[in-house]
XYZ file of C-alpha atoms in Angstrom:
698
model
C 14.026 -10.473 46.738
C 12.560 -7.536 44.799
C 13.714 -7.588 41.167
C 13.295 -5.027 38.421
C 11.351 -6.353 35.459
C 9.327 -4.189 33.069
C 8.655 -4.756 29.380
C 6.498 -2.864 26.895
C 4.901 -4.563 23.901
C 2.790 -3.101 21.107
C -0.202 -4.860 19.578
C -1.300 -4.063 16.033
C -3.521 -5.599 13.372
C -0.617 -5.367 10.944
C 1.244 -7.963 13.017
C -1.812 -10.185 13.288
C -2.613 -9.358 16.916
C -5.981 -8.901 18.606
C -6.825 -6.571 21.492
C -9.808 -8.731 22.472
C -7.657 -11.878 22.569
C -5.056 -10.110 24.715
C -7.785 -8.820 27.046
C -9.223 -12.332 27.384
C -5.769 -13.720 28.095
C -4.750 -11.312 30.863
C -8.208 -11.515 32.515
C -8.447 -15.294 31.871
C -11.830 -15.039 30.168
C -13.537 -17.148 27.482
C -11.097 -19.796 26.168
C -8.570 -18.878 28.884
C -11.075 -19.177 31.738
C -9.755 -22.604 32.784
C -6.838 -20.734 34.411
C -9.072 -18.193 36.165
C -7.393 -18.938 39.501
C -4.212 -17.340 38.151
C -5.905 -13.912 38.210
C -5.622 -12.184 41.577
C -7.178 -8.852 40.616
C -8.465 -6.932 37.587
C -9.221 -3.260 37.106
C -10.207 -1.006 34.210
C -10.474 2.749 33.907
C -11.345 5.726 31.688
C -13.727 3.580 29.640
C -16.178 5.317 27.205
C -19.828 5.517 28.238
C -20.893 2.814 25.786
C -18.729 0.175 27.512
C -20.465 -2.144 29.979
C -17.564 -4.595 30.421
C -13.890 -3.995 29.479
C -13.772 -6.731 26.836
C -16.357 -4.782 24.792
C -13.928 -1.890 24.363
C -11.068 -4.098 23.180
C -13.391 -6.013 20.873
C -14.502 -2.705 19.310
C -10.841 -1.740 18.903
C -10.312 -4.856 16.767
C -13.405 -4.085 14.695
C -13.084 -0.359 14.069
C -9.464 0.701 14.540
C -7.579 1.448 11.305
C -5.678 -1.467 9.744
C -2.261 0.102 10.344
C -3.051 1.460 13.797
C -1.773 0.404 17.211
C -4.500 -1.509 19.069
C -2.898 -1.371 22.504
C 0.334 -1.045 24.455
C 0.987 -3.698 27.074
C 3.179 -2.885 30.055
C 4.161 -6.003 31.989
C 5.971 -5.585 35.313
C 7.001 -7.800 38.207
C 5.458 -6.977 41.587
C 7.687 -7.075 44.703
C 7.152 -10.238 46.747
C 7.892 -8.181 49.867
C 4.404 -6.618 49.534
C 1.099 -8.173 50.525
C -1.543 -8.845 47.877
C -3.475 -5.732 48.920
C -0.330 -3.627 48.730
C 0.413 -5.073 45.290
C -3.104 -4.162 44.109
C -2.698 -0.622 45.377
C 0.728 -0.296 43.733
C -0.466 -1.610 40.348
C -3.514 0.679 40.388
C -1.405 3.698 41.343
C 1.088 3.010 38.537
C -1.729 2.522 36.002
C -3.243 5.843 37.037
C 0.159 7.512 36.642
C 0.494 6.264 33.043
C -3.111 6.930 31.976
C -4.727 9.456 34.321
C -3.255 12.664 32.949
C -4.637 12.010 29.440
C -7.613 9.830 30.439
C -6.340 6.851 28.434
C -8.494 3.739 28.581
C -6.820 0.798 30.318
C -7.291 -2.688 31.725
C -4.925 -4.335 34.195
C -4.721 -7.830 35.628
C -2.483 -9.118 38.415
C -1.354 -12.746 38.044
C -0.244 -14.820 41.011
C 2.651 -16.484 39.230
C 2.550 -19.469 41.597
C 2.987 -17.095 44.512
C 6.696 -16.453 43.951
C 6.384 -14.605 40.655
C 3.530 -12.078 40.996
C 3.267 -9.714 38.045
C 0.864 -7.338 36.355
C -0.305 -6.985 32.734
C -1.462 -3.446 31.904
C -3.186 -2.821 28.556
C -3.354 0.826 27.467
C -5.268 2.343 24.547
C -3.737 5.396 22.876
C -7.224 6.928 22.465
C -7.946 9.827 24.839
C -11.345 9.843 26.574
C -12.259 13.545 26.205
C -15.800 13.088 27.546
C -17.495 13.554 24.152
C -20.266 11.046 23.505
C -19.458 8.796 20.528
C -20.673 5.453 19.211
C -18.171 2.558 19.191
C -17.485 2.829 15.441
C -17.071 6.601 15.663
C -14.752 6.375 18.682
C -11.969 4.812 16.562
C -12.275 7.140 13.563
C -9.706 9.814 12.730
C -9.716 12.803 15.104
C -11.297 16.068 13.882
C -9.341 18.935 15.455
C -11.781 21.631 14.278
C -14.954 19.814 15.298
C -13.954 17.063 17.773
C -17.523 15.837 18.201
C -17.630 14.885 14.502
C -14.468 12.777 14.605
C -13.009 9.985 16.664
C -11.208 10.161 19.982
C -7.795 11.828 19.712
C -4.677 9.676 19.962
C -1.990 10.415 22.532
C 1.423 11.283 21.129
C 3.219 8.143 22.271
C 4.424 6.587 19.007
C 6.522 9.585 17.931
C 8.311 9.708 21.292
C 8.196 6.025 22.174
C 11.798 5.904 23.387
C 11.285 8.794 25.815
C 7.943 7.309 26.871
C 9.598 3.954 27.552
C 12.393 5.554 29.567
C 9.887 7.605 31.579
C 7.784 4.496 32.190
C 10.753 2.478 33.415
C 11.955 5.262 35.709
C 8.438 5.864 37.052
C 7.968 2.198 37.911
C 11.162 2.263 39.981
C 9.890 5.278 41.949
C 6.401 3.839 42.513
C 7.700 0.410 43.567
C 10.370 1.790 45.908
C 7.871 4.158 47.517
C 5.508 1.233 48.154
C 8.366 -0.849 49.582
C 9.366 1.996 51.890
C 5.779 2.460 53.127
C 5.596 -1.290 53.780
C 8.699 -1.056 55.947
C 10.855 -3.111 53.591
C 14.536 -2.338 52.958
C 14.380 -3.889 49.465
C 14.705 -1.560 46.485
C 14.708 -1.902 42.692
C 16.718 0.062 40.105
C 15.730 0.574 36.456
C 19.327 1.228 35.399
C 21.451 -1.483 33.829
C 23.888 -3.339 36.058
C 26.746 -1.701 34.165
C 25.320 1.766 34.891
C 24.963 0.811 38.560
C 28.593 -0.347 38.656
C 27.542 -3.876 39.629
C 29.637 -6.757 38.309
C 26.839 -9.278 37.807
C 25.060 -11.023 34.918
C 21.495 -9.648 34.491
C 18.776 -11.946 35.785
C 15.836 -12.866 33.574
C 12.115 -13.017 34.246
C 11.058 -16.656 34.195
C 7.258 -16.373 34.070
C 4.440 -18.475 35.472
C 4.223 -20.831 32.496
C 7.887 -21.794 32.762
C 7.538 -22.407 36.501
C 4.496 -24.592 35.883
C 6.337 -26.649 33.248
C 9.367 -27.072 35.507
C 7.142 -28.223 38.388
C 5.710 -30.863 36.052
C 9.224 -32.094 35.282
C 9.474 -30.470 31.844
C 12.884 -28.872 31.353
C 12.909 -25.479 29.633
C 15.706 -23.420 28.102
C 14.557 -20.290 29.938
C 14.786 -21.928 33.359
C 18.150 -23.386 32.402
C 19.425 -19.944 31.450
C 18.167 -18.576 34.765
C 20.077 -21.310 36.604
C 23.197 -20.518 34.594
C 22.802 -16.832 35.461
C 22.566 -17.676 39.153
C 25.597 -19.962 38.886
C 27.567 -17.289 37.002
C 26.724 -14.645 39.595
C 27.760 -16.980 42.404
C 31.062 -17.602 40.637
C 31.617 -13.877 40.058
C 30.954 -13.301 43.738
C 33.410 -16.062 44.657
C 36.054 -14.661 42.273
C 35.660 -11.176 43.726
C 36.126 -12.627 47.239
C 39.246 -14.506 46.118
C 40.683 -11.384 44.505
C 40.067 -9.334 47.657
C 41.833 -12.007 49.741
C 44.718 -12.179 47.260
C 45.050 -8.399 47.250
C 45.111 -8.383 51.042
C 47.737 -11.140 51.161
C 49.711 -9.484 48.378
C 49.771 -6.157 50.225
C 51.029 -7.865 53.376
C 53.721 -9.734 51.436
C 54.734 -6.530 49.633
C 55.060 -4.728 52.927
C 57.257 -7.514 54.308
C 59.480 -7.545 51.212
C 59.798 -3.782 51.350
C 60.915 -4.030 54.911
C 63.460 -6.702 53.847
C 64.836 -4.389 51.150
C 62.929 -4.450 47.854
C 60.313 -5.983 45.633
C 61.039 -8.684 43.096
C 59.465 -8.926 39.657
C 57.204 -11.687 40.869
C 55.574 -9.412 43.413
C 53.933 -6.852 41.174
C 50.260 -5.971 41.726
C 47.700 -8.311 40.182
C 47.077 -7.362 36.571
C 50.354 -5.424 36.243
C 52.468 -8.336 35.049
C 53.906 -7.394 31.641
C 54.188 -10.961 30.449
C 51.415 -12.883 32.101
C 47.642 -13.370 32.073
C 45.862 -13.268 35.439
C 43.829 -16.400 36.133
C 40.738 -16.584 38.413
C 42.854 -18.131 41.148
C 45.069 -15.032 41.196
C 48.084 -16.814 39.687
C 49.918 -15.524 36.655
C 50.087 -17.545 33.441
C 53.633 -17.073 32.130
C 53.249 -19.696 29.434
C 54.128 -18.797 25.805
C 50.446 -18.764 24.936
C 49.706 -16.358 27.781
C 52.507 -14.071 26.658
C 51.241 -14.085 23.062
C 47.738 -13.099 24.095
C 49.019 -10.306 26.301
C 51.254 -8.945 23.533
C 48.853 -9.181 20.621
C 45.772 -7.934 22.458
C 43.603 -10.428 20.575
C 40.257 -11.405 22.015
C 39.451 -14.214 19.577
C 38.597 -16.664 22.373
C 36.339 -16.374 25.371
C 38.097 -16.298 28.758
C 38.245 -19.688 30.406
C 36.175 -18.529 33.336
C 33.281 -18.011 30.895
C 33.743 -20.905 28.486
C 34.508 -23.690 30.961
C 31.833 -25.516 33.035
C 30.973 -23.470 36.096
C 32.035 -24.847 39.458
C 29.067 -25.968 41.463
C 26.706 -26.005 38.479
C 23.989 -28.587 38.275
C 23.867 -31.632 36.037
C 21.520 -29.670 33.778
C 24.229 -27.032 33.266
C 26.632 -29.745 32.143
C 23.979 -31.080 29.739
C 23.517 -27.593 28.371
C 27.302 -27.343 27.910
C 27.346 -30.598 25.937
C 24.502 -29.347 23.697
C 26.464 -26.144 23.117
C 29.582 -28.078 22.139
C 27.497 -30.261 19.854
C 26.204 -27.099 18.143
C 29.799 -25.908 17.720
C 30.809 -29.203 16.130
C 27.853 -29.102 13.742
C 28.143 -25.404 12.943
C 30.263 -25.812 9.821
C 28.000 -28.542 8.449
C 24.965 -26.318 7.945
C 26.654 -22.919 7.736
C 25.284 -21.668 11.055
C 27.043 -19.074 13.130
C 26.828 -15.455 14.193
C 23.840 -14.333 12.335
C 22.394 -17.831 12.609
C 19.295 -18.412 14.688
C 21.001 -21.424 16.259
C 24.129 -19.624 17.426
C 25.440 -20.792 20.795
C 28.202 -18.850 22.580
C 30.620 -20.747 24.801
C 29.031 -23.547 26.780
C 26.389 -21.943 28.935
C 23.492 -22.213 26.496
C 22.997 -18.493 25.864
C 21.822 -17.694 22.327
C 23.607 -14.675 20.890
C 20.660 -12.483 19.973
C 22.427 -9.276 20.920
C 26.065 -8.339 20.399
C 28.282 -7.346 23.291
C 31.082 -4.870 23.748
C 33.508 -7.781 23.420
C 32.046 -8.625 20.002
C 32.536 -5.053 18.869
C 36.135 -4.968 20.073
C 36.858 -8.348 18.460
C 35.504 -7.122 15.134
C 37.637 -3.999 15.282
C 40.788 -5.921 16.191
C 40.252 -8.733 13.714
C 40.795 -6.840 10.467
C 42.966 -4.074 9.099
C 41.322 -1.033 7.451
C 41.746 -2.584 3.987
C 39.709 -5.629 5.019
C 42.484 -8.203 5.488
C 42.825 -10.244 8.661
C 45.901 -9.632 10.757
C 46.579 -13.371 11.049
C 45.776 -14.316 7.448
C 46.984 -11.755 4.890
C 47.471 -14.060 1.928
C 43.895 -15.231 1.516
C 41.043 -13.720 3.507
C 38.781 -16.731 3.156
C 41.364 -19.037 4.724
C 40.971 -18.812 8.476
C 37.447 -17.422 8.129
C 35.704 -20.771 7.671
C 35.043 -20.916 11.410
C 34.184 -17.215 11.675
C 30.515 -16.977 12.582
C 29.796 -13.856 10.552
C 31.533 -15.374 7.518
C 29.348 -18.495 7.803
C 26.155 -16.431 8.089
C 27.051 -14.323 5.029
C 27.941 -17.415 3.025
C 24.709 -19.094 4.054
C 22.598 -16.144 2.894
C 24.292 -15.464 -0.447
C 24.345 -19.186 -1.281
C 20.580 -19.296 -0.768
C 20.114 -16.163 -2.907
C 21.901 -17.936 -5.826
C 23.481 -14.813 -7.325
C 27.087 -14.354 -8.402
C 27.183 -10.555 -8.286
C 26.053 -8.394 -5.390
C 25.846 -4.768 -4.399
C 26.623 -4.224 -0.717
C 25.488 -1.015 0.976
C 27.369 0.326 4.003
C 25.373 3.058 5.760
C 27.450 4.829 8.407
C 26.091 6.214 11.670
C 25.546 9.618 10.009
C 23.242 8.091 7.389
C 25.738 8.284 4.509
C 25.607 5.265 2.187
C 28.516 3.893 0.216
C 28.193 0.851 -2.019
C 30.520 -1.866 -3.242
C 29.898 -4.170 -6.210
C 31.446 -7.566 -5.561
C 31.261 -11.106 -6.814
C 30.232 -13.701 -4.261
C 33.896 -14.603 -3.654
C 34.946 -10.967 -3.299
C 32.131 -10.412 -0.813
C 33.247 -13.352 1.341
C 36.833 -12.096 1.296
C 35.579 -8.660 2.404
C 33.785 -9.957 5.510
C 36.559 -8.802 7.932
C 36.424 -5.257 6.552
C 32.605 -5.230 6.739
C 32.810 -6.429 10.356
C 35.106 -3.518 11.114
C 32.693 -1.007 9.542
C 29.791 -2.600 11.424
C 31.703 -2.327 14.713
C 32.280 1.362 13.971
C 28.506 1.893 13.756
C 27.584 1.131 10.130
C 24.614 -0.976 8.999
C 25.310 -3.557 6.276
C 22.847 -4.202 3.421
C 22.797 -6.373 0.312
C 20.987 -6.782 -2.999
C 21.716 -8.567 -6.290
C 23.661 -6.378 -8.725
C 22.694 -5.588 -12.313
C 20.195 -3.805 -14.563
C 17.598 -6.553 -14.206
C 16.055 -8.367 -11.291
C 17.654 -11.782 -10.727
C 14.327 -13.510 -10.217
C 14.377 -13.020 -6.431
C 11.993 -10.716 -4.541
C 12.526 -9.077 -1.143
C 9.550 -9.006 1.239
C 10.273 -6.684 4.173
C 8.873 -6.201 7.674
C 6.977 -9.465 8.218
C 6.467 -11.767 11.179
C 6.468 -15.552 11.462
C 2.703 -15.719 10.890
C 2.979 -13.845 7.604
C 5.840 -16.083 6.491
C 3.682 -19.123 7.251
C 0.932 -17.628 5.072
C 3.407 -17.177 2.192
C 4.404 -20.819 2.448
C 0.763 -21.897 2.440
C 0.265 -19.958 -0.815
C 3.243 -21.639 -2.473
C 5.583 -18.677 -2.043
C 8.211 -20.367 0.124
C 11.177 -18.071 0.878
C 14.621 -19.067 -0.380
C 16.022 -17.501 2.789
C 14.576 -15.789 5.866
C 16.552 -13.098 7.711
C 15.653 -11.901 11.218
C 16.616 -8.220 11.130
C 15.687 -7.537 14.762
C 13.967 -9.704 17.390
C 10.795 -11.198 15.801
C 11.011 -8.972 12.708
C 11.905 -10.631 9.421
C 12.803 -10.163 5.766
C 12.086 -12.933 3.254
C 13.790 -13.392 -0.119
C 11.465 -15.329 -2.459
C 12.832 -16.790 -5.686
C 10.008 -16.628 -8.225
C 12.090 -17.224 -11.357
C 15.364 -18.824 -12.385
C 15.696 -16.223 -15.141
C 16.192 -12.435 -14.854
C 12.983 -10.402 -14.723
C 12.153 -7.081 -16.321
C 12.139 -4.383 -13.580
C 8.475 -3.562 -14.229
C 7.473 -7.219 -13.794
C 9.591 -7.642 -10.637
C 8.249 -4.436 -9.076
C 4.655 -5.460 -9.809
C 5.246 -8.863 -8.166
C 6.927 -7.233 -5.160
C 4.066 -4.790 -4.610
C 1.485 -7.547 -5.080
C 3.118 -9.801 -2.462
C 3.581 -6.904 -0.013
C -0.060 -5.877 -0.388
C -1.452 -9.404 -0.074
C 0.555 -10.369 3.024
C 0.689 -6.964 4.755
C 4.438 -6.402 4.283
C 6.182 -3.024 3.953
C 4.942 -1.403 0.735
C 7.740 1.188 0.788
C 10.318 -1.557 0.262
C 8.407 -3.188 -2.603
C 10.391 -2.690 -5.788
C 12.665 -4.729 -8.078
C 16.010 -4.016 -6.371
C 15.507 -2.947 -2.760
C 18.295 -3.444 -0.235
C 17.864 -6.080 2.460
C 19.933 -6.722 5.586
C 23.026 -8.915 5.378
C 23.141 -11.634 8.038
C 25.998 -11.897 10.497
C 26.198 -8.203 11.373
C 24.413 -6.118 14.003
C 21.404 -3.870 13.436
C 22.532 -0.415 14.528
C 19.139 1.317 14.553
C 18.786 3.099 17.931
C 15.281 1.740 18.529
C 16.667 -1.806 18.609
C 19.388 -1.090 21.168
C 18.640 -2.979 24.376
C 19.024 -1.875 27.980
C 22.666 -2.972 28.050
C 23.465 -0.799 25.023
C 23.823 -3.845 22.777
C 22.489 -4.192 19.229
C 20.728 -7.323 17.897
C 22.442 -9.617 15.436
C 20.881 -9.946 11.986
C 20.199 -13.680 11.968
C 20.040 -16.146 9.079
C 17.174 -18.595 9.556
C 15.797 -20.795 6.775
C 18.149 -20.836 3.781
C 16.965 -23.566 1.440
C 17.662 -21.546 -1.713
C 14.703 -23.264 -3.399
C 12.372 -21.605 -5.870
C 8.808 -20.931 -4.748
C 6.294 -23.586 -5.806
C 3.954 -21.034 -7.404
C 6.699 -18.646 -8.524
C 6.456 -19.442 -12.249
C 2.651 -19.134 -12.258
C 2.904 -15.782 -10.462
C 5.449 -14.481 -12.980
C 3.314 -15.593 -15.944
C 0.146 -13.997 -14.555
C 1.982 -10.811 -13.616
C 3.611 -10.555 -17.049
C 0.190 -10.639 -18.685
C -1.168 -8.039 -16.272
C 1.784 -5.700 -16.820
C 1.609 -6.078 -20.590
C -2.127 -5.333 -20.518
C -1.563 -2.258 -18.356
C 1.218 -1.052 -20.634
C -0.988 -1.598 -23.672
C -3.837 0.396 -22.151
C -1.427 3.211 -21.266
C 0.113 3.257 -24.745
C -3.342 3.220 -26.358
C -4.355 6.232 -24.279
C -1.098 8.044 -25.081
C -1.517 7.536 -28.844
C -5.098 8.750 -28.770
C -4.180 11.823 -26.715
C -1.315 12.597 -29.108
C -3.743 12.670 -32.032
C -6.280 14.827 -30.188
C -3.650 17.283 -28.900
C -1.646 17.435 -32.102
C 1.481 15.955 -30.475
C 3.708 14.149 -32.965
C 7.208 12.769 -33.014
C 10.171 15.054 -33.724
C 10.327 14.094 -37.392
C 6.883 12.677 -38.305
C 6.234 11.526 -41.819
C 3.481 13.074 -43.868
C 1.512 9.815 -43.631
C 1.638 9.824 -39.786
C 0.414 13.424 -39.628
C -2.401 12.550 -42.073
C -3.417 9.547 -39.936
C -3.486 11.589 -36.714
C -5.495 14.420 -38.285
C -8.156 12.011 -39.536
C -8.237 10.131 -36.200
C -8.842 13.417 -34.403
C -11.759 14.241 -36.757
C -13.371 10.813 -36.242
C -12.914 10.970 -32.457
C -14.576 14.385 -32.275
C -17.473 13.018 -34.314
C -17.979 9.587 -32.690
C -16.296 9.947 -29.268
C -13.326 8.153 -27.689
C -15.328 4.950 -27.245
C -15.543 4.334 -30.980
C -14.194 1.106 -32.505
C -10.571 1.960 -33.315
C -10.142 -0.963 -35.724
C -13.033 0.380 -37.840
C -11.542 3.856 -37.600
C -8.202 2.451 -38.831
C -9.941 0.918 -41.859
C -11.752 4.160 -42.712
C -8.583 6.270 -42.344
C -6.478 3.856 -44.428
C -9.162 3.847 -47.159
C -9.165 7.650 -47.240
C -5.352 7.749 -47.329
C -5.235 5.207 -50.172
C -7.677 7.278 -52.234
C -5.506 10.320 -51.622
C -2.551 8.543 -53.185
C -0.555 7.275 -50.163
C 1.281 4.067 -51.026
C 0.802 0.861 -48.962
C 4.193 1.045 -47.158
C 3.506 4.612 -45.950
C 0.079 3.629 -44.626
C 1.539 0.560 -42.829
C 4.117 2.846 -41.172
C 1.380 5.246 -40.036
C -0.577 2.407 -38.425
C 2.522 1.053 -36.660
C 3.500 4.415 -35.220
C 0.147 6.048 -34.444
C -2.763 3.602 -34.240
C -4.214 3.286 -30.671
C -5.428 -0.193 -31.599
C -1.942 -1.625 -32.023
C -0.786 -1.805 -28.341
C -3.769 -3.981 -27.377
C -2.997 -6.487 -30.099
C -1.362 -9.794 -29.252
C 2.396 -9.387 -28.908
C 4.210 -10.306 -32.120
C 1.138 -9.781 -34.336
C 1.238 -5.992 -34.607
C 2.824 -5.870 -38.083
C 0.500 -8.611 -39.315
C -2.503 -6.460 -38.281
C -1.155 -3.458 -40.168
C -0.368 -5.409 -43.344
C -3.732 -7.233 -43.389
C -5.626 -3.974 -42.888
C -3.775 -2.202 -45.715
C -4.120 -5.240 -48.031
C -7.894 -5.323 -47.454
C -8.121 -1.575 -48.102
C -6.314 -1.765 -51.443
C -8.515 -4.713 -52.510
C -11.664 -2.515 -52.448
C -13.043 -1.673 -55.923
C -13.360 1.998 -55.043
C -9.725 2.155 -53.964
C -8.560 0.231 -57.043
C -10.501 2.677 -59.228
C -9.045 5.682 -57.384
C -5.506 4.351 -57.655
C -5.964 3.509 -61.346
C -7.379 6.962 -62.040
C -4.477 8.555 -60.166
C -1.953 6.571 -62.180
C -3.703 7.539 -65.459
C -3.659 11.201 -64.472
C 0.015 10.930 -63.595
C 0.873 9.461 -67.007
C -1.198 12.107 -68.786
C 0.536 14.868 -66.835
C 3.852 13.319 -67.717
C 3.117 13.495 -71.515
């Protein structure tokens, strides 16, 4: 059966990927050559003139492409089993030419056998356009020169800025190419790139298993992915059976209705299926008139999954039942370790599906669950009571417990980009979970950060992958909590201090960590917002084919301080203080040279600055400031300035003072002035001045 499967992945150095490694993998070369038999066919096109074999191009991409650049785009698609190998080759080549030919983009494709029943193609595409200009490998990947193209690198195609449109075009194009090939081969099979919902098909989407999973299953190794695929098949069979039963019931109901009409009327028990005002329709077509059924119908609550989803599926295998038991075990353990919606271990119902993306039912449940003021409809007296089994509540509690703060600022950004904030204690935040769920269901993104004028000793590291997190741990910067903001994209909160940090120190640490581990530099400051677990990420680029948004998941939440956090804070504090001292020294010197003084400078400060300017013009800015201080103080003493005035001038205007050891600034000033007034020439000048003053007074 022909199935639609197409995914697009992006490889970049920022995420620790390698174009050469990917090329070796899809072509089964070098360390992957042991599986060479898996490769049915390879093809490359639009290569520069300096390339002798495709791997050379991808190797050069790793070496010369910019650090933040995209190395390649990989399009992986399933090939119809209705086609012969030669027809599959022709189809893959035709599709590759469609995606790359117009702009002459360099590409490499490889068709994998997939054990014969899962043939698929990996297509690597470079964004660099081959314009026919001769360039060396290093020059090929340089920045494009629009005025003189031959002096710059190859131009990049405009894919990144319109990636969503490009993806949609790619998916639609693959449908057309594959269906045309199927038609030419005389096959009636067709594929459709639209979602099942858009096609009006009542079926659970199938998943692509992959050759590796098939191989493991053949060796007797059970995998979650194969188990999910079996559950999908079982679910679709049950849906099909239910639809058949409903059609039969409708037919029988119509006949019975007709008979009753002929006999003189219709009783209340003969209404159409689904029209019963007091009952819930069961899969068998019967009506549940129990009190519980009536309550659900009246209240409209959707707190529980329908039985036809949550119960074991009829006809499922023993492995499905095992999966159900594991799911129930997860549910029983959920409260123990605070896992739930927003937890990486979340299990929905009993079929083993992990809840990575939210569904329409989730959104409706969140809207129904709480009133506009944030209180639950079924628990108005105390919001936290009744929420202890709420999965979002557990995820929020897990994250804020690990962050070890008592006061938070929560940001709610609506779908129009407007941000409103709420300052809450940890308890107030937990009580507000129902209201936040409602706002999230209406399209708002939910963010969090510690509240206050100082950093709470915890640093946010944004936009990292699992490899980068592993590197942090290896360097003794273990995260207190890790949040998956979208599939395979993470934020890490690292506690580096148990005490509050000065904003300048915290920002310096944040920027240092981001730079060292390749995280997002734009989010590196002392109080940046991070995502709050348990809610969905509403960014359009993360919306999947079914229109669902990914949950923000809470992973590791130890709450522990980083092993090397204290050492990092101490080293950073010294660096920041040194930088501030250098800046202050420069400012004081510039003030003297430019004649800038404070609003109400004393006469002594103006005298000091004037003399400093004279000495700087004579000896240059590299002169020894401490010697200059001594000379200026000596001159001021001879002119009759008293010791306290000279000490004040040094404290307020000396460029030497900021670079002194903290806490010893006044000691430096007093020692300098004391030494000055101990000089014989100064003593004589002071004595003479005092004598003159007495004589003038007589």
